[in-house]
PDB file of C-alpha atoms in Angstrom:
ATOM      1  CA  GLN A   1     -13.180   8.353  12.564  1.00 90.00           C
ATOM      2  CA  VAL A   2     -10.866   6.704   9.864  1.00 92.00           C
ATOM      3  CA  GLN A   3      -7.488   5.242  11.041  1.00 96.00           C
ATOM      4  CA  LEU A   4      -4.760   3.710   9.282  1.00 97.00           C
ATOM      5  CA  VAL A   5      -1.665   2.260  11.218  1.00 97.00           C
ATOM      6  CA  GLU A   6       1.040   1.002   9.265  1.00 97.00           C
ATOM      7  CA  SER A   7       3.841  -1.939  10.605  1.00 96.00           C
ATOM      8  CA  GLY A   8       6.200  -4.085   9.619  1.00 97.00           C
ATOM      9  CA  GLY A   9       8.852  -1.994   8.309  1.00 95.00           C
ATOM     10  CA  GLY A  10      12.513  -2.969   8.826  1.00 97.00           C
ATOM     11  CA  LEU A  11      15.907  -3.434   6.719  1.00 98.00           C
ATOM     12  CA  VAL A  12      16.684  -6.125   4.715  1.00 98.00           C
ATOM     13  CA  GLN A  13      19.200  -7.059   2.490  1.00 98.00           C
ATOM     14  CA  ALA A  14      18.587  -7.391  -1.039  1.00 98.00           C
ATOM     15  CA  GLY A  15      16.625 -10.417  -2.297  1.00 98.00           C
ATOM     16  CA  ASN A  16      14.535 -11.383   0.922  1.00 98.00           C
ATOM     17  CA  SER A  17      11.199 -10.319   2.027  1.00 98.00           C
ATOM     18  CA  LEU A  18       8.909  -8.175   4.163  1.00 98.00           C
ATOM     19  CA  ARG A  19       5.441  -7.957   5.102  1.00 98.00           C
ATOM     20  CA  LEU A  20       3.594  -4.815   5.812  1.00 98.00           C
ATOM     21  CA  SER A  21       0.445  -4.431   7.734  1.00 97.00           C
ATOM     22  CA  CYS A  22      -2.088  -1.907   7.579  1.00 97.00           C
ATOM     23  CA  ALA A  23      -4.624  -1.974  10.674  1.00 96.00           C
ATOM     24  CA  ALA A  24      -7.735   0.051   9.752  1.00 95.00           C
ATOM     25  CA  SER A  25     -10.578   1.468  12.291  1.00 93.00           C
ATOM     26  CA  GLY A  26     -13.390   3.147  11.204  1.00 91.00           C
ATOM     27  CA  LEU A  27     -14.078   1.835   7.936  1.00 87.00           C
ATOM     28  CA  THR A  28     -15.687  -1.422   6.257  1.00 82.00           C
ATOM     29  CA  PHE A  29     -13.123  -2.638   4.184  1.00 76.00           C
ATOM     30  CA  THR A  30     -15.920  -3.902   1.394  1.00 79.00           C
ATOM     31  CA  ARG A  31     -16.708  -0.226   1.004  1.00 88.00           C
ATOM     32  CA  TYR A  32     -13.467   1.358   0.613  1.00 91.00           C
ATOM     33  CA  THR A  33     -10.649   1.090  -1.908  1.00 94.00           C
ATOM     34  CA  MET A  34      -6.772   0.155  -0.005  1.00 95.00           C
ATOM     35  CA  ALA A  35      -4.004   1.073  -1.529  1.00 97.00           C
ATOM     36  CA  TRP A  36      -0.067   1.254  -0.655  1.00 98.00           C
ATOM     37  CA  PHE A  37       2.107   4.120  -1.819  1.00 98.00           C
ATOM     38  CA  ARG A  38       5.599   4.950  -0.925  1.00 98.00           C
ATOM     39  CA  GLN A  39       7.957   7.894  -0.930  1.00 98.00           C
ATOM     40  CA  VAL A  40      11.426   8.720  -0.721  1.00 98.00           C
ATOM     41  CA  PRO A  41      13.099  12.308   0.193  1.00 94.00           C
ATOM     42  CA  GLY A  42      12.436  14.795  -2.684  1.00 96.00           C
ATOM     43  CA  LYS A  43      10.524  12.516  -4.743  1.00 97.00           C
ATOM     44  CA  GLU A  44       6.603  12.312  -5.412  1.00 97.00           C
ATOM     45  CA  ARG A  45       4.982   9.992  -3.527  1.00 97.00           C
ATOM     46  CA  GLU A  46       4.633   6.442  -5.990  1.00 98.00           C
ATOM     47  CA  PHE A  47       1.638   4.429  -6.589  1.00 98.00           C
ATOM     48  CA  VAL A  48       2.519   0.522  -5.344  1.00 98.00           C
ATOM     49  CA  ALA A  49      -0.721  -1.263  -5.179  1.00 98.00           C
ATOM     50  CA  ALA A  50      -4.485  -1.154  -4.676  1.00 97.00           C
ATOM     51  CA  PHE A  51      -7.068  -3.083  -4.075  1.00 93.00           C
ATOM     52  CA  SER A  52     -10.999  -2.602  -4.075  1.00 90.00           C
ATOM     53  CA  ARG A  53     -13.641  -5.323  -3.253  1.00 83.00           C
ATOM     54  CA  ARG A  54     -16.221  -2.720  -4.409  1.00 82.00           C
ATOM     55  CA  MET A  55     -14.867  -2.281  -7.586  1.00 85.00           C
ATOM     56  CA  GLY A  56     -13.233  -5.942  -7.813  1.00 87.00           C
ATOM     57  CA  SER A  57     -10.231  -4.428  -8.968  1.00 89.00           C
ATOM     58  CA  THR A  58      -6.577  -5.328  -7.824  1.00 94.00           C
ATOM     59  CA  LEU A  59      -3.993  -3.095  -9.198  1.00 97.00           C
ATOM     60  CA  TYR A  60       0.390  -2.987  -9.233  1.00 98.00           C
ATOM     61  CA  ALA A  61       2.765  -0.339 -10.045  1.00 98.00           C
ATOM     62  CA  ASP A  62       4.789  -2.289 -13.180  1.00 98.00           C
ATOM     63  CA  SER A  63       8.036  -1.975 -10.806  1.00 98.00           C
ATOM     64  CA  VAL A  64       6.487  -4.399  -8.093  1.00 98.00           C
ATOM     65  CA  LYS A  65       4.641  -6.810 -10.375  1.00 98.00           C
ATOM     66  CA  GLY A  66       5.254 -10.187  -9.746  1.00 98.00           C
ATOM     67  CA  ARG A  67       7.013  -9.238  -6.556  1.00 98.00           C
ATOM     68  CA  PHE A  68       4.535  -7.834  -4.447  1.00 98.00           C
ATOM     69  CA  THR A  69       1.053  -8.919  -3.310  1.00 98.00           C
ATOM     70  CA  ILE A  70      -1.751  -7.071  -1.654  1.00 96.00           C
ATOM     71  CA  SER A  71      -4.172  -8.151   0.364  1.00 94.00           C
ATOM     72  CA  SER A  72      -6.774  -8.070   3.084  1.00 90.00           C
ATOM     73  CA  ASP A  73      -8.674 -10.121   5.708  1.00 89.00           C
ATOM     74  CA  ASN A  74     -11.700  -8.208   6.184  1.00 84.00           C
ATOM     75  CA  ALA A  75     -12.693 -10.048   9.325  1.00 86.00           C
ATOM     76  CA  LYS A  76      -9.547  -8.182  11.055  1.00 89.00           C
ATOM     77  CA  ASN A  77     -10.035  -4.652   9.218  1.00 90.00           C
ATOM     78  CA  THR A  78      -6.441  -5.418   8.111  1.00 94.00           C
ATOM     79  CA  MET A  79      -4.386  -5.120   5.023  1.00 94.00           C
ATOM     80  CA  THR A  80      -0.872  -6.359   4.005  1.00 96.00           C
ATOM     81  CA  LEU A  81       1.657  -5.918   1.151  1.00 98.00           C
ATOM     82  CA  GLN A  82       3.818  -9.127   0.864  1.00 98.00           C
ATOM     83  CA  MET A  83       7.368  -7.624  -0.753  1.00 98.00           C
ATOM     84  CA  ASN A  84       9.761 -10.761  -2.047  1.00 98.00           C
ATOM     85  CA  ASN A  85      12.762 -10.381  -3.948  1.00 98.00           C
ATOM     86  CA  LEU A  86      13.031  -6.930  -2.162  1.00 98.00           C
ATOM     87  CA  LYS A  87      15.470  -4.357  -4.483  1.00 98.00           C
ATOM     88  CA  PRO A  88      17.449  -1.210  -2.863  1.00 98.00           C
ATOM     89  CA  GLU A  89      15.389   0.700  -5.285  1.00 97.00           C
ATOM     90  CA  ASP A  90      12.544  -0.601  -2.795  1.00 98.00           C
ATOM     91  CA  THR A  91      13.931   1.660   0.036  1.00 98.00           C
ATOM     92  CA  ALA A  92      11.013   4.502   0.856  1.00 98.00           C
ATOM     93  CA  VAL A  93       8.757   5.235   3.374  1.00 98.00           C
ATOM     94  CA  TYR A  94       5.515   3.033   3.052  1.00 98.00           C
ATOM     95  CA  TYR A  95       2.302   4.838   3.272  1.00 98.00           C
ATOM     96  CA  CYS A  96      -1.344   2.913   3.463  1.00 97.00           C
ATOM     97  CA  ALA A  97      -4.045   4.641   2.107  1.00 97.00           C
ATOM     98  CA  SER A  98      -7.937   4.356   1.758  1.00 96.00           C
ATOM     99  CA  SER A  99     -10.779   6.075   0.092  1.00 95.00           C
ATOM    100  CA  ALA A 100     -14.425   5.365  -0.322  1.00 92.00           C
ATOM    101  CA  THR A 101     -14.998   7.599  -3.343  1.00 91.00           C
ATOM    102  CA  ILE A 102     -12.201   7.194  -5.788  1.00 93.00           C
ATOM    103  CA  ILE A 103     -12.917   5.804  -9.338  1.00 92.00           C
ATOM    104  CA  GLN A 104     -10.889   3.112 -11.089  1.00 92.00           C
ATOM    105  CA  SER A 105      -8.947   5.484 -13.368  1.00 93.00           C
ATOM    106  CA  GLN A 106      -7.603   7.424 -10.344  1.00 95.00           C
ATOM    107  CA  LEU A 107      -6.196   4.403  -8.339  1.00 96.00           C
ATOM    108  CA  ARG A 108      -2.834   5.057  -8.622  1.00 97.00           C
ATOM    109  CA  ASN A 109      -3.325   9.057  -7.696  1.00 97.00           C
ATOM    110  CA  PRO A 110      -2.400   9.976  -4.366  1.00 97.00           C
ATOM    111  CA  GLN A 111      -4.791  12.984  -4.470  1.00 97.00           C
ATOM    112  CA  GLY A 112      -7.933  10.410  -4.783  1.00 96.00           C
ATOM    113  CA  TYR A 113      -7.181   9.085  -1.535  1.00 97.00           C
ATOM    114  CA  GLY A 114      -8.763  10.489   1.764  1.00 95.00           C
ATOM    115  CA  TYR A 115      -7.059   8.987   4.768  1.00 96.00           C
ATOM    116  CA  TRP A 116      -3.301   7.719   5.404  1.00 98.00           C
ATOM    117  CA  GLY A 117      -1.220   6.182   7.686  1.00 97.00           C
ATOM    118  CA  GLN A 118       1.561   7.727   9.211  1.00 97.00           C
ATOM    119  CA  GLY A 119       3.905   5.122   7.469  1.00 97.00           C
ATOM    120  CA  THR A 120       6.717   2.868   7.975  1.00 97.00           C
ATOM    121  CA  GLN A 121      10.378   3.134   6.607  1.00 98.00           C
ATOM    122  CA  VAL A 122      11.852  -0.310   4.835  1.00 98.00           C
ATOM    123  CA  SER A 123      15.276  -0.097   3.713  1.00 98.00           C
ATOM    124  CA  VAL A 124      17.195  -2.653   1.444  1.00 98.00           C
ATOM    125  CA  SER A 125      20.538  -2.933   1.584  1.00 98.00           C
ATOM    126  CA  SER A 126      22.539  -4.128  -1.909  1.00 94.00           C
TER     127      SER A 126
END
């Protein structure tokens, strides 16, 4: 059974950094695509970044490119999202997601992921 648990959220001032972690069990990173999404109340879940060793792909949303970095530690089955130069518009609940079957063209689509964590709140003050 796949389980994903996020941690590392919090409240920071604009310009500062946070590092989110996603601890995964029941899956092998080399066979799964891992991703981060975020959501604010009243809006749809938004793609942030994805990493797939299986497809050799790393993808970022334009809004975070150059500020966020997705990475994984296969030995620890942990994925991280390093978020630098945070902005108030980055405020959201951040979710970790995974899929063993998603295809390249669907990486930005939340419906392509079958496993989700419970989310962690990131709040950025101006």
